[in-house]
mmCIF file of C-alpha atoms in Angstrom:
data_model
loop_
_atom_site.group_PDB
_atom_site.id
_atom_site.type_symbol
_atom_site.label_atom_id
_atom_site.label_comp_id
_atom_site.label_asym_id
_atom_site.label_seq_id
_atom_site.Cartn_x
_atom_site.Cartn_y
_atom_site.Cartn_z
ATOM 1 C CA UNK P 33 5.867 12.441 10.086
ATOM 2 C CA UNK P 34 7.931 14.988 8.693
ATOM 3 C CA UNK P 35 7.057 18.585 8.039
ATOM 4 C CA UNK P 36 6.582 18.307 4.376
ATOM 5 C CA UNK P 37 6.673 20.784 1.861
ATOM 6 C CA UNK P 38 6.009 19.283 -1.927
ATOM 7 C CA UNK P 39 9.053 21.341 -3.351
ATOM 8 C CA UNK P 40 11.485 19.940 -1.132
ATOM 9 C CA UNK P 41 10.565 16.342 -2.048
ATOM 10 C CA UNK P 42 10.279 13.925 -5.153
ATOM 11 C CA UNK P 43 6.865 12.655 -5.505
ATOM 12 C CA UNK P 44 8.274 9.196 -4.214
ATOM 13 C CA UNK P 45 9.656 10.904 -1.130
ATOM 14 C CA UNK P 46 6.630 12.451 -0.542
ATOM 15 C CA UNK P 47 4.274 9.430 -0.981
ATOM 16 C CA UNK P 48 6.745 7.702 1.487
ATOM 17 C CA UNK P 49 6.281 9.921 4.059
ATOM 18 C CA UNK P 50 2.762 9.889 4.000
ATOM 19 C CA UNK P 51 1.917 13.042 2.373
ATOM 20 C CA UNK P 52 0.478 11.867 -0.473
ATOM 21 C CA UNK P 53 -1.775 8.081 -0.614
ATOM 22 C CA UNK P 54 -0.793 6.597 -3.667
ATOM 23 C CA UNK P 55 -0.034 7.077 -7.265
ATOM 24 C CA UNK P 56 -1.386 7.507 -10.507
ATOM 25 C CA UNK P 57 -4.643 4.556 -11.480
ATOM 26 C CA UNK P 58 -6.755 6.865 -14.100
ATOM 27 C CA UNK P 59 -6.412 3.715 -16.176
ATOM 28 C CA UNK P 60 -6.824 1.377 -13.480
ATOM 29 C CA UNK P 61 -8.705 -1.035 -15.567
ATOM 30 C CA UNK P 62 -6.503 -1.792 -18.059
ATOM 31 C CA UNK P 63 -3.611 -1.305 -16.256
ATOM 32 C CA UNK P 64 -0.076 -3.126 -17.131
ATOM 33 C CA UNK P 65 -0.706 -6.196 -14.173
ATOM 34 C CA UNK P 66 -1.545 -9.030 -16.605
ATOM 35 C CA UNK P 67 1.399 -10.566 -17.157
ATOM 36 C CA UNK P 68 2.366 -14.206 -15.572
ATOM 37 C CA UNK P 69 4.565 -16.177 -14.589
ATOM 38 C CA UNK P 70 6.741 -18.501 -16.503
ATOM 39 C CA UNK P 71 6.377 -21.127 -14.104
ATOM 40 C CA UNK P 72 3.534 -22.930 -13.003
ATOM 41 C CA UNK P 73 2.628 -23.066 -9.157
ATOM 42 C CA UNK P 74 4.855 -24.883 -7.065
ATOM 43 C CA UNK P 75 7.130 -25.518 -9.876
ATOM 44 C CA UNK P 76 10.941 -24.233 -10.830
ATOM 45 C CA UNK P 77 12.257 -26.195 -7.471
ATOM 46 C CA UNK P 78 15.205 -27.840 -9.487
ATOM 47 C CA UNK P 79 15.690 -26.324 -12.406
ATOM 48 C CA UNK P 80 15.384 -22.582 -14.279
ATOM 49 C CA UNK P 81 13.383 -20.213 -12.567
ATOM 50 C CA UNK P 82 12.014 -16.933 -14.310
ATOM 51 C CA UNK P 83 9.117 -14.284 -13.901
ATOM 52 C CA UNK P 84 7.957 -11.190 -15.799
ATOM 53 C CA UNK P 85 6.959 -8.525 -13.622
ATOM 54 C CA UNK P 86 5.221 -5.529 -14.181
ATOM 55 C CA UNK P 87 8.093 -3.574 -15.470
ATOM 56 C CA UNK P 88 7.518 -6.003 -18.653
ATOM 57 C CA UNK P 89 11.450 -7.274 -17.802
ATOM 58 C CA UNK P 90 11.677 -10.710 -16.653
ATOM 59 C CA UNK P 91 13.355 -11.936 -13.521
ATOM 60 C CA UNK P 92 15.822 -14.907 -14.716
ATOM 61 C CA UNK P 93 18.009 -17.291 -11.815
ATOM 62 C CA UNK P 94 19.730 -20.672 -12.213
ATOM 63 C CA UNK P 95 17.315 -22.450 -9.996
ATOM 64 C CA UNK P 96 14.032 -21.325 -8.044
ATOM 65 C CA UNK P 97 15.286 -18.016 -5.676
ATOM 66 C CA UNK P 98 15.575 -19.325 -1.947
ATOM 67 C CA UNK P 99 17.805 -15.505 -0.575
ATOM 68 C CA UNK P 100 15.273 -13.489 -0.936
ATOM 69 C CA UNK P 101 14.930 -9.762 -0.104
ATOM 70 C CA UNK P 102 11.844 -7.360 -0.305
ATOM 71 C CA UNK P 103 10.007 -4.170 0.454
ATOM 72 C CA UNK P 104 8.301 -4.932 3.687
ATOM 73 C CA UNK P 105 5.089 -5.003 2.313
ATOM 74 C CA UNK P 106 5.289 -7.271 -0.876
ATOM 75 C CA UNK P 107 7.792 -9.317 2.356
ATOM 76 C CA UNK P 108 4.299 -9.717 4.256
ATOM 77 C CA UNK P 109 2.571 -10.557 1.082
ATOM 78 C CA UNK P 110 4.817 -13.595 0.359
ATOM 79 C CA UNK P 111 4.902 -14.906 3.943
ATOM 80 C CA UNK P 112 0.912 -15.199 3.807
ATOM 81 C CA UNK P 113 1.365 -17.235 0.972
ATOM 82 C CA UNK P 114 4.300 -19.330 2.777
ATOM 83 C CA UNK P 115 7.502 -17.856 1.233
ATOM 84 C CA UNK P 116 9.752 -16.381 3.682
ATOM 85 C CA UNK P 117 12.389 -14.085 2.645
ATOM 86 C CA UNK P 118 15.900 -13.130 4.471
ATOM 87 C CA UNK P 119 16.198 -9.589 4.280
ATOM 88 C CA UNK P 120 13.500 -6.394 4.084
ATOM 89 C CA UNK P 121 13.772 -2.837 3.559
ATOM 90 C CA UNK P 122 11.233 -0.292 4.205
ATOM 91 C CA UNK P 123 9.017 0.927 6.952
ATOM 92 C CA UNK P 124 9.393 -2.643 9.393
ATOM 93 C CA UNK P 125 9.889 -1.498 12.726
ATOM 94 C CA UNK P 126 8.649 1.551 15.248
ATOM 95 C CA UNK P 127 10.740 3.480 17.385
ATOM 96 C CA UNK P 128 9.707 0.909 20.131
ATOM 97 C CA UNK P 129 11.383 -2.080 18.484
ATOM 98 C CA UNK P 130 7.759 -3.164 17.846
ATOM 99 C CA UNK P 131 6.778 -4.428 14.001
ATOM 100 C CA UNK P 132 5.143 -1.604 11.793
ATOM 101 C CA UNK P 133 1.753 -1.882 10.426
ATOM 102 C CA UNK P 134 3.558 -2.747 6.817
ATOM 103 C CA UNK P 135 5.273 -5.665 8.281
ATOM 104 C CA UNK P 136 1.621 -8.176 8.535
ATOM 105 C CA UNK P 137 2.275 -11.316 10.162
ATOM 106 C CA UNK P 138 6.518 -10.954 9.279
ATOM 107 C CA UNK P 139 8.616 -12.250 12.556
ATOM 108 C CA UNK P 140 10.499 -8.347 12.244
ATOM 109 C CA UNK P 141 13.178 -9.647 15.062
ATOM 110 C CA UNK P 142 14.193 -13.159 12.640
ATOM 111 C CA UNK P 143 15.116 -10.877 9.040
ATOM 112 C CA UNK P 144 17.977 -8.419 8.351
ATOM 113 C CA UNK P 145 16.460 -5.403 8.250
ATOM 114 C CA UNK P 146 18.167 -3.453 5.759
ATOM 115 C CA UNK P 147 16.967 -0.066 5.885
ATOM 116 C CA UNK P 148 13.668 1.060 7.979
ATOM 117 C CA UNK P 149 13.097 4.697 6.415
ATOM 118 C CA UNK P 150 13.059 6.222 3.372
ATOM 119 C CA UNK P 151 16.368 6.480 1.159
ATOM 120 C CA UNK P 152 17.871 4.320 3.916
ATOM 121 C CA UNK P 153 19.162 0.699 2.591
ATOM 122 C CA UNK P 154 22.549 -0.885 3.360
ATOM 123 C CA UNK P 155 23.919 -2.240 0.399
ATOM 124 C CA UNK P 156 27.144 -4.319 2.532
ATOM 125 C CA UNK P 157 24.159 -6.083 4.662
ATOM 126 C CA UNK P 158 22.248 -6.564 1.505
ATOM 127 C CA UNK P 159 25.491 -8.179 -0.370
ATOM 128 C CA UNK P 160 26.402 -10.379 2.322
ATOM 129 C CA UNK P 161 22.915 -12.106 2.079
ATOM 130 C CA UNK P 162 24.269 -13.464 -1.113
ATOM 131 C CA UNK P 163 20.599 -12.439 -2.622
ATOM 132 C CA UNK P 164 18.778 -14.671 -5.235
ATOM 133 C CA UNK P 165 15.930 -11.991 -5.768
ATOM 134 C CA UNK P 166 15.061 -8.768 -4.904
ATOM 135 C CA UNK P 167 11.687 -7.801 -4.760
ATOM 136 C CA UNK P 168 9.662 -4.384 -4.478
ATOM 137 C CA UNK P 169 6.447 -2.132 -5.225
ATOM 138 C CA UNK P 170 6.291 -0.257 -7.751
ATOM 139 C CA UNK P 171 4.011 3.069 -7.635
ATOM 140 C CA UNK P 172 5.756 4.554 -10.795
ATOM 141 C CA UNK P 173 6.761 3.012 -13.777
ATOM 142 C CA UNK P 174 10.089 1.602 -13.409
ATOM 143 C CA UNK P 175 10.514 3.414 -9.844
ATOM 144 C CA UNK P 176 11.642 0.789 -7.484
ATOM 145 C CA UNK P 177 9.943 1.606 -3.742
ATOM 146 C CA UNK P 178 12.241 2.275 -1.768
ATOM 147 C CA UNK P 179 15.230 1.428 -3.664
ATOM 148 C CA UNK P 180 17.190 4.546 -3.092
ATOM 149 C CA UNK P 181 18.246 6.024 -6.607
ATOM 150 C CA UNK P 182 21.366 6.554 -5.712
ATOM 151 C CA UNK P 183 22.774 3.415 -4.992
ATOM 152 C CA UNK P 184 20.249 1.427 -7.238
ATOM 153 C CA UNK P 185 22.714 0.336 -9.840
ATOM 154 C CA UNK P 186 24.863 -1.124 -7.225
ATOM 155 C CA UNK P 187 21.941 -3.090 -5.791
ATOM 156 C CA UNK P 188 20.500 -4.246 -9.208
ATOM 157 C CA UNK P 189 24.441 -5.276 -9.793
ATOM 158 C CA UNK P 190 24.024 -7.915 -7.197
ATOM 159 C CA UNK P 191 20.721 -9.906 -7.761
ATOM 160 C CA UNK P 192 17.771 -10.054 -10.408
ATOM 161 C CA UNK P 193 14.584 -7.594 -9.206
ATOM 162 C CA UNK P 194 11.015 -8.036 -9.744
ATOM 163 C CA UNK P 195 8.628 -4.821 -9.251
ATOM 164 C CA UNK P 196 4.670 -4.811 -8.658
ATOM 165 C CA UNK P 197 1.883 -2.564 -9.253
ATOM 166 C CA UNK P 198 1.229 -1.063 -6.076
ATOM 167 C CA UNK P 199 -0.782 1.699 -8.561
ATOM 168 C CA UNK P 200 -2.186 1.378 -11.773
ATOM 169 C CA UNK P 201 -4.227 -1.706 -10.719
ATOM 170 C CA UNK P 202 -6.743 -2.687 -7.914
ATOM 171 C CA UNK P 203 -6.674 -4.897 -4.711
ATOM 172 C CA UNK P 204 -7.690 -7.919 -6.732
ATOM 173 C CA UNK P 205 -5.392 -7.626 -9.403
ATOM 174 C CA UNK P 206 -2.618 -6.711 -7.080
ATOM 175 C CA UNK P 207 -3.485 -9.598 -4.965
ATOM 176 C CA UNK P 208 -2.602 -11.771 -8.222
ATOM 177 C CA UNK P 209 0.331 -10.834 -9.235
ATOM 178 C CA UNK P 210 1.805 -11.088 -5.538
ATOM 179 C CA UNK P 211 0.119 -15.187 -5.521
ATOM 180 C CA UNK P 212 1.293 -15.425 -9.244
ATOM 181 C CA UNK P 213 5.208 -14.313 -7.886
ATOM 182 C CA UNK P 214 4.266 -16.771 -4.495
ATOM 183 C CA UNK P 215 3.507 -19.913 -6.880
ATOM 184 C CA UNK P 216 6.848 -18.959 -9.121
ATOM 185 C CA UNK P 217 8.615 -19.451 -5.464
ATOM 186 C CA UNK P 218 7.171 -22.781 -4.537
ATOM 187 C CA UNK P 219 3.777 -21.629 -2.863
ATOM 188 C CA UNK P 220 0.936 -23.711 -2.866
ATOM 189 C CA UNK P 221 -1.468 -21.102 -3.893
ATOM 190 C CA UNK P 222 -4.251 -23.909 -3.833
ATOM 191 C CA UNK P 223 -3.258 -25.065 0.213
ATOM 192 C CA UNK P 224 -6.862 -24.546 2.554
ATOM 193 C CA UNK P 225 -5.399 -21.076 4.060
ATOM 194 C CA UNK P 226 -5.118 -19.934 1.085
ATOM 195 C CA UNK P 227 -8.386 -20.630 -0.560
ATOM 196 C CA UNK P 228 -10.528 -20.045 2.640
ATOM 197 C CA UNK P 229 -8.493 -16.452 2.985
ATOM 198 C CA UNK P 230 -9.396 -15.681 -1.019
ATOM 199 C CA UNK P 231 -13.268 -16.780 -0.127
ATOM 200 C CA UNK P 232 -13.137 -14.543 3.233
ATOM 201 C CA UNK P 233 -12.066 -11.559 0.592
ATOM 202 C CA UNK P 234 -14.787 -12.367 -1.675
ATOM 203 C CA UNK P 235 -17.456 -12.239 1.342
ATOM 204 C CA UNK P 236 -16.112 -9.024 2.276
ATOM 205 C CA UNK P 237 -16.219 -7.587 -0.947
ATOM 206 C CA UNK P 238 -19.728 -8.612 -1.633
ATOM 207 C CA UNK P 239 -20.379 -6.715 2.082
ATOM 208 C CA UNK P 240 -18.767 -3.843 1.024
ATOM 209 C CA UNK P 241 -20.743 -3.465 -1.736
ATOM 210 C CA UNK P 242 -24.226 -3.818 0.129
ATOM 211 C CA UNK P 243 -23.008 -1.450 2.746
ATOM 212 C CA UNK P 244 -22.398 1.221 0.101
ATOM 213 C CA UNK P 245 -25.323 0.257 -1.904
ATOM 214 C CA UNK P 246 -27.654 0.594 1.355
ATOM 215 C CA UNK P 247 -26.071 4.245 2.098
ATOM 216 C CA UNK P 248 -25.533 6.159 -1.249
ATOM 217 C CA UNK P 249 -25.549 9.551 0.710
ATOM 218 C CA UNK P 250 -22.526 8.428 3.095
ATOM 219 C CA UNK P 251 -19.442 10.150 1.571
ATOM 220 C CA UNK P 252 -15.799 9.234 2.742
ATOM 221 C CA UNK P 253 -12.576 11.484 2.841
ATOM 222 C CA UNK P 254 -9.253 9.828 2.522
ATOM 223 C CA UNK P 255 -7.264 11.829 4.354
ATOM 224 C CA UNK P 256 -3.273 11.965 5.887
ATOM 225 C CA UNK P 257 -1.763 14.378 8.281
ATOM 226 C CA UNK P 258 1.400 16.116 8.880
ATOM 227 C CA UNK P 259 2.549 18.805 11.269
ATOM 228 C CA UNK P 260 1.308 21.561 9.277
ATOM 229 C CA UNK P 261 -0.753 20.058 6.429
ATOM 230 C CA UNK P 262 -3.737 17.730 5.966
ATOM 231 C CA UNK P 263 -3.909 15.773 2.835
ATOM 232 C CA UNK P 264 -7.322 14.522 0.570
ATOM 233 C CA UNK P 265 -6.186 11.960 -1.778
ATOM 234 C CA UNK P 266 -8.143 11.449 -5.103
ATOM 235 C CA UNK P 267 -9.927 8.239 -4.497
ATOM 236 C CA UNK P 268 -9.265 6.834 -8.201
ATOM 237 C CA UNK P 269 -5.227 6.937 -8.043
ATOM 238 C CA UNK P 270 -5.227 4.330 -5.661
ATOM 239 C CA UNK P 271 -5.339 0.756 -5.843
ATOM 240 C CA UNK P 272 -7.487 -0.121 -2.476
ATOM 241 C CA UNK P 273 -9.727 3.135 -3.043
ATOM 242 C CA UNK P 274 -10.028 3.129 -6.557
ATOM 243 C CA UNK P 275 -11.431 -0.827 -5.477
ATOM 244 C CA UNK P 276 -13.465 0.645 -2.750
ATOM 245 C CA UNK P 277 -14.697 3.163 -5.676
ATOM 246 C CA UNK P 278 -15.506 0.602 -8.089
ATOM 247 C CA UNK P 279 -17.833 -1.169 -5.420
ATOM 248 C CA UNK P 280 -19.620 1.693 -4.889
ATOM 249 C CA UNK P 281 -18.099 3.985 -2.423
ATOM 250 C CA UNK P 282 -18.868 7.383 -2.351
ATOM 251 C CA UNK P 283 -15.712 9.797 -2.061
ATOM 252 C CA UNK P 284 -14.749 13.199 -1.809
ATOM 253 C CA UNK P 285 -13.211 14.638 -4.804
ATOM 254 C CA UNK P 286 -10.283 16.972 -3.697
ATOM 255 C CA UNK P 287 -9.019 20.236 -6.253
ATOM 256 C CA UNK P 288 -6.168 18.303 -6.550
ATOM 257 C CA UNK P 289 -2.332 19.684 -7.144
ATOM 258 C CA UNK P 290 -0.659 20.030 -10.535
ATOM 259 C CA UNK P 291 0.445 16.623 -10.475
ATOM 260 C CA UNK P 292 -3.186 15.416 -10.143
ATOM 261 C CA UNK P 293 -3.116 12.908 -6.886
ATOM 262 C CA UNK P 294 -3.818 14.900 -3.771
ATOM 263 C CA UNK P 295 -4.705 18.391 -2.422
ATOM 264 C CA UNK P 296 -2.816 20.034 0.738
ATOM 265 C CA UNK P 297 -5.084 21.705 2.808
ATOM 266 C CA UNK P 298 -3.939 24.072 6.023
ATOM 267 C CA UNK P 299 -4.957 23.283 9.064
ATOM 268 C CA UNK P 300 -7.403 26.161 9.131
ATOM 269 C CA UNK P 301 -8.812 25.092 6.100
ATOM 270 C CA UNK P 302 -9.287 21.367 7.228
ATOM 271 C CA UNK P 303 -13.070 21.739 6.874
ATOM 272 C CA UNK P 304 -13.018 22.364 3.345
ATOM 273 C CA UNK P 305 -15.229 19.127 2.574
ATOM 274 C CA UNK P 306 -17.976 18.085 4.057
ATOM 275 C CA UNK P 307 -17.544 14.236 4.554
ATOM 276 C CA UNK P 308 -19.548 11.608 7.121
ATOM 277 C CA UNK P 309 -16.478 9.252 7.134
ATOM 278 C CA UNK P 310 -12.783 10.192 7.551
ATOM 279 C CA UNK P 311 -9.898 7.210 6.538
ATOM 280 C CA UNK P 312 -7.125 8.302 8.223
ATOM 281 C CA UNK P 313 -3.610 7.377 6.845
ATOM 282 C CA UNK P 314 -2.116 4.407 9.415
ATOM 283 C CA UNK P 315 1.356 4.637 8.473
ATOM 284 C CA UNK P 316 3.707 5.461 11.055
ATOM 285 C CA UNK P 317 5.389 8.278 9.064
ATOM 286 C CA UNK P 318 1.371 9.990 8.893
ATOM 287 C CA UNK P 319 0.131 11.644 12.182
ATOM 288 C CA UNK P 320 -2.556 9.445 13.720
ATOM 289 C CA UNK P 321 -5.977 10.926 15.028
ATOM 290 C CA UNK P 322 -4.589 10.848 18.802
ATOM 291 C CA UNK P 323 -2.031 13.042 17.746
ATOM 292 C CA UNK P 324 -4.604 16.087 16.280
ATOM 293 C CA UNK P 325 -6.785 16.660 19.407
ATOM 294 C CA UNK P 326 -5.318 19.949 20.168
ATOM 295 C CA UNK P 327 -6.114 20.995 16.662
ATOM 296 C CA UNK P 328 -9.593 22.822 17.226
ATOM 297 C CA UNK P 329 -10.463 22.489 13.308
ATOM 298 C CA UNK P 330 -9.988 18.894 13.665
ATOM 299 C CA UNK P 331 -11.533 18.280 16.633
ATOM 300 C CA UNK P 332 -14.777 20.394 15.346
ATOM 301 C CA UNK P 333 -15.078 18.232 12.187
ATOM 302 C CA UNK P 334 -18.353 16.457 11.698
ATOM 303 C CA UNK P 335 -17.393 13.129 11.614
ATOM 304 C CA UNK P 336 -14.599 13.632 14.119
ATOM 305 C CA UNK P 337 -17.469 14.750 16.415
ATOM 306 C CA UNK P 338 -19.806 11.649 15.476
ATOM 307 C CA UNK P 339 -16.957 9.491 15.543
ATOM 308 C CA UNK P 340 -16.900 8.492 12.473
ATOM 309 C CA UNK P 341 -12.754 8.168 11.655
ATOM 310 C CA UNK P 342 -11.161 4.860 10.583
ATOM 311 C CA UNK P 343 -8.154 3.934 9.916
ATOM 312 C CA UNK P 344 -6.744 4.160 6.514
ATOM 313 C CA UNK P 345 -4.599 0.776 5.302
ATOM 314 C CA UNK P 346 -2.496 3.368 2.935
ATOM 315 C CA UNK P 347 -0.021 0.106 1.070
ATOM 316 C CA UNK P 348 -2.236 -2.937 2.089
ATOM 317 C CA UNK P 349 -0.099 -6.382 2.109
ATOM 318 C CA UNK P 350 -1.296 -7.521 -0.850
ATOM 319 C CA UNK P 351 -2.770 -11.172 0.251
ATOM 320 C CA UNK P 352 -6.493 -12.585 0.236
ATOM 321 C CA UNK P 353 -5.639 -12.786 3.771
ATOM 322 C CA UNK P 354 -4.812 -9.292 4.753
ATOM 323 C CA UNK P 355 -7.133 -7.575 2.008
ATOM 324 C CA UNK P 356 -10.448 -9.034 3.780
ATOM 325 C CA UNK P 357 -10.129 -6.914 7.229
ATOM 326 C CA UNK P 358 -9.786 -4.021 5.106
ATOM 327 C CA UNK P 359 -12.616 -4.600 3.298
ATOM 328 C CA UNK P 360 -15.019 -5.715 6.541
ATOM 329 C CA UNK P 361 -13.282 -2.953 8.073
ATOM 330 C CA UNK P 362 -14.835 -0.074 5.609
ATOM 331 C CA UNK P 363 -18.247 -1.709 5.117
ATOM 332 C CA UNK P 364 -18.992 -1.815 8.676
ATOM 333 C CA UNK P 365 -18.137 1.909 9.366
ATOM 334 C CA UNK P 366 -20.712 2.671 6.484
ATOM 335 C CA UNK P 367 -23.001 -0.028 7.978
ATOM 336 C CA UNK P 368 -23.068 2.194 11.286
ATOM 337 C CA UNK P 369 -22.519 5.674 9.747
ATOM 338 C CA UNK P 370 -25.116 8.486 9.986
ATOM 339 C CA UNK P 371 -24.768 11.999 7.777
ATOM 340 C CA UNK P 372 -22.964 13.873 9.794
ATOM 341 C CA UNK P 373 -24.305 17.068 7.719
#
């Protein structure tokens, strides 16, 4: 991860490269994520296809989209549901060839990667994929992730896009709309994988809300690291913690920034907040806990010492299928954490 200083980026920039965990959800619960799909699951095979998305601006093609291209993540998201796409941009592969954590279940060695970092996408690879659909987040309204700004208008020249809430909405919700796009495409949203993956997330859920029922006093830090700063994210402008939140996790509240999502902490001031749990940021722009052991005010942290840091699942895929671990994931730590203070 970059050494990041907040002037030198746009928030966008900054969210990408892991300095910040996710944008604004204040309003969460009444968020803009309702909207549906023209088409009915399965359908739009042979004749007009067309979808609102969550920019309110609906996605219109001849004939259901077969060249698709998407963000890595929303990529993953469709192939859960069956719907394979030609071409992905974003975060898809590490330095050692090997898929990133964004890319889920995605073969990363069978699709044209067309850009793997931020403001990186290559518009003559993208073109010659003779798109039907592009598809991306969205963590600001109307901000395409990772569609760099300025070459947008030539790639919205080329194909019709469709944005998601990847803030401003929770896992469930977010889970939706990706199925609702999935069905537009031909999925069978109602196949056995599907249905057993939705009733695995409802288990977990259910868990998760025990766990933090059981331990009211457990408190968790979301946290991300860079070279020289360590960031607390405010649990309710996220989609997965805000979720976590409204099951009944208990979070540290960070003296956020001016612009309300996150407070940077120095290194020397890393023990600001006491916490018994630490979600650590799993992207691979983010420093990962391996990487901090010659910090001394890391390594003397309370629930560093206890052992009591998890990994963080920063921008989940957004299927029933890769939601669930997330949520077992959390609910056990709190199942087996003690107060560390």
């Amino acid at each position: 991860m970059p050494n990041l200083r907040t002037s030198s980026l746009s928030r966008r920039g900054l969210l990408a490269a892991g300095g910040a965990l996710g944008l604004g959800a204040a309003l969460a619960a009444c968020g803009g994520d309702e909207k549906g799909s023209a088409s009915a699951p399965g359908a739009g095979k042979s004749g007009p296809w067309s979808f609102e998305d969550d920019r309110g601006r609906t996605a219109e093609a001849p004939s259901t989209p077969k060249s698709i291209v998407a963000f890595v993540g929303v990529a993953a998201a469709l192939h859960d549901y069956g719907v394979e796409v030609k071409g992905v941009f974003g975060p898809t592969r590490t330095s050692d060839g090997k898929a990133d954590v964004q890319a889920g279940d995605l073969d990363v060695g069978t699709v044209e990667v067309l850009g793997n970092v931020w403001g990186e996408f290559n518009v003559e690879k993208y073109a010659a994929l003779a798109p039907d659909l592009l598809v991306t987040a969205m963590w600001e309204k109307d901000a395409l992730w990772y569609v760099p700004d300025q070459s947008k208008d030539k790639i919205l020249a080329l194909a019709p896009s469709v944005a998601l809430w990847a803030a401003q909405t929770t896992v469930p919700k977010a889970i939706q709309r990706h199925e609702d796009l999935a069905a537009s495409l031909g999925a069978d949203v109602g196949a056995k994988k599907v249905t057993d993956a939705k009733a695995a997330f409802e288990k977990a859920a259910a868990r998760l809300r025990a766990a933090a029922r059981s331990k009211p006093d457990i408190r968790v830090l979301i946290g991300s690291a860079s070279q020289d700063l360590f960031y607390v994210s405010l649990a309710k402008m996220s989609a997965d913690t805000l979720y976590f939140q409204e099951l009944g996790v208990r979070f540290v509240e960070p003296k956020v920034n001016s612009a309300g999502f996150f407070e940077e902490l120095s290194w020397e001031n890393v023990d600001t907040y006491d916490a018994d749990i630490i979600m650590m940021d799993n992207r691979s722009s983010a420093l990962q806990p391996d990487a901090l052991t010659s910090k001394p005010t890391w390594a003397g942290l309370p629930a560093v010492q206890a052992g009591q840091v998890i990994p963080r699942t920063t921008e989940p895929v957004y299927s029933y299928d890769k939601c669930a671990p997330v949520l077992d994931a959390l609910a056990e730590a709190i199942e087996k954490a003690r107060k560390t203070g």
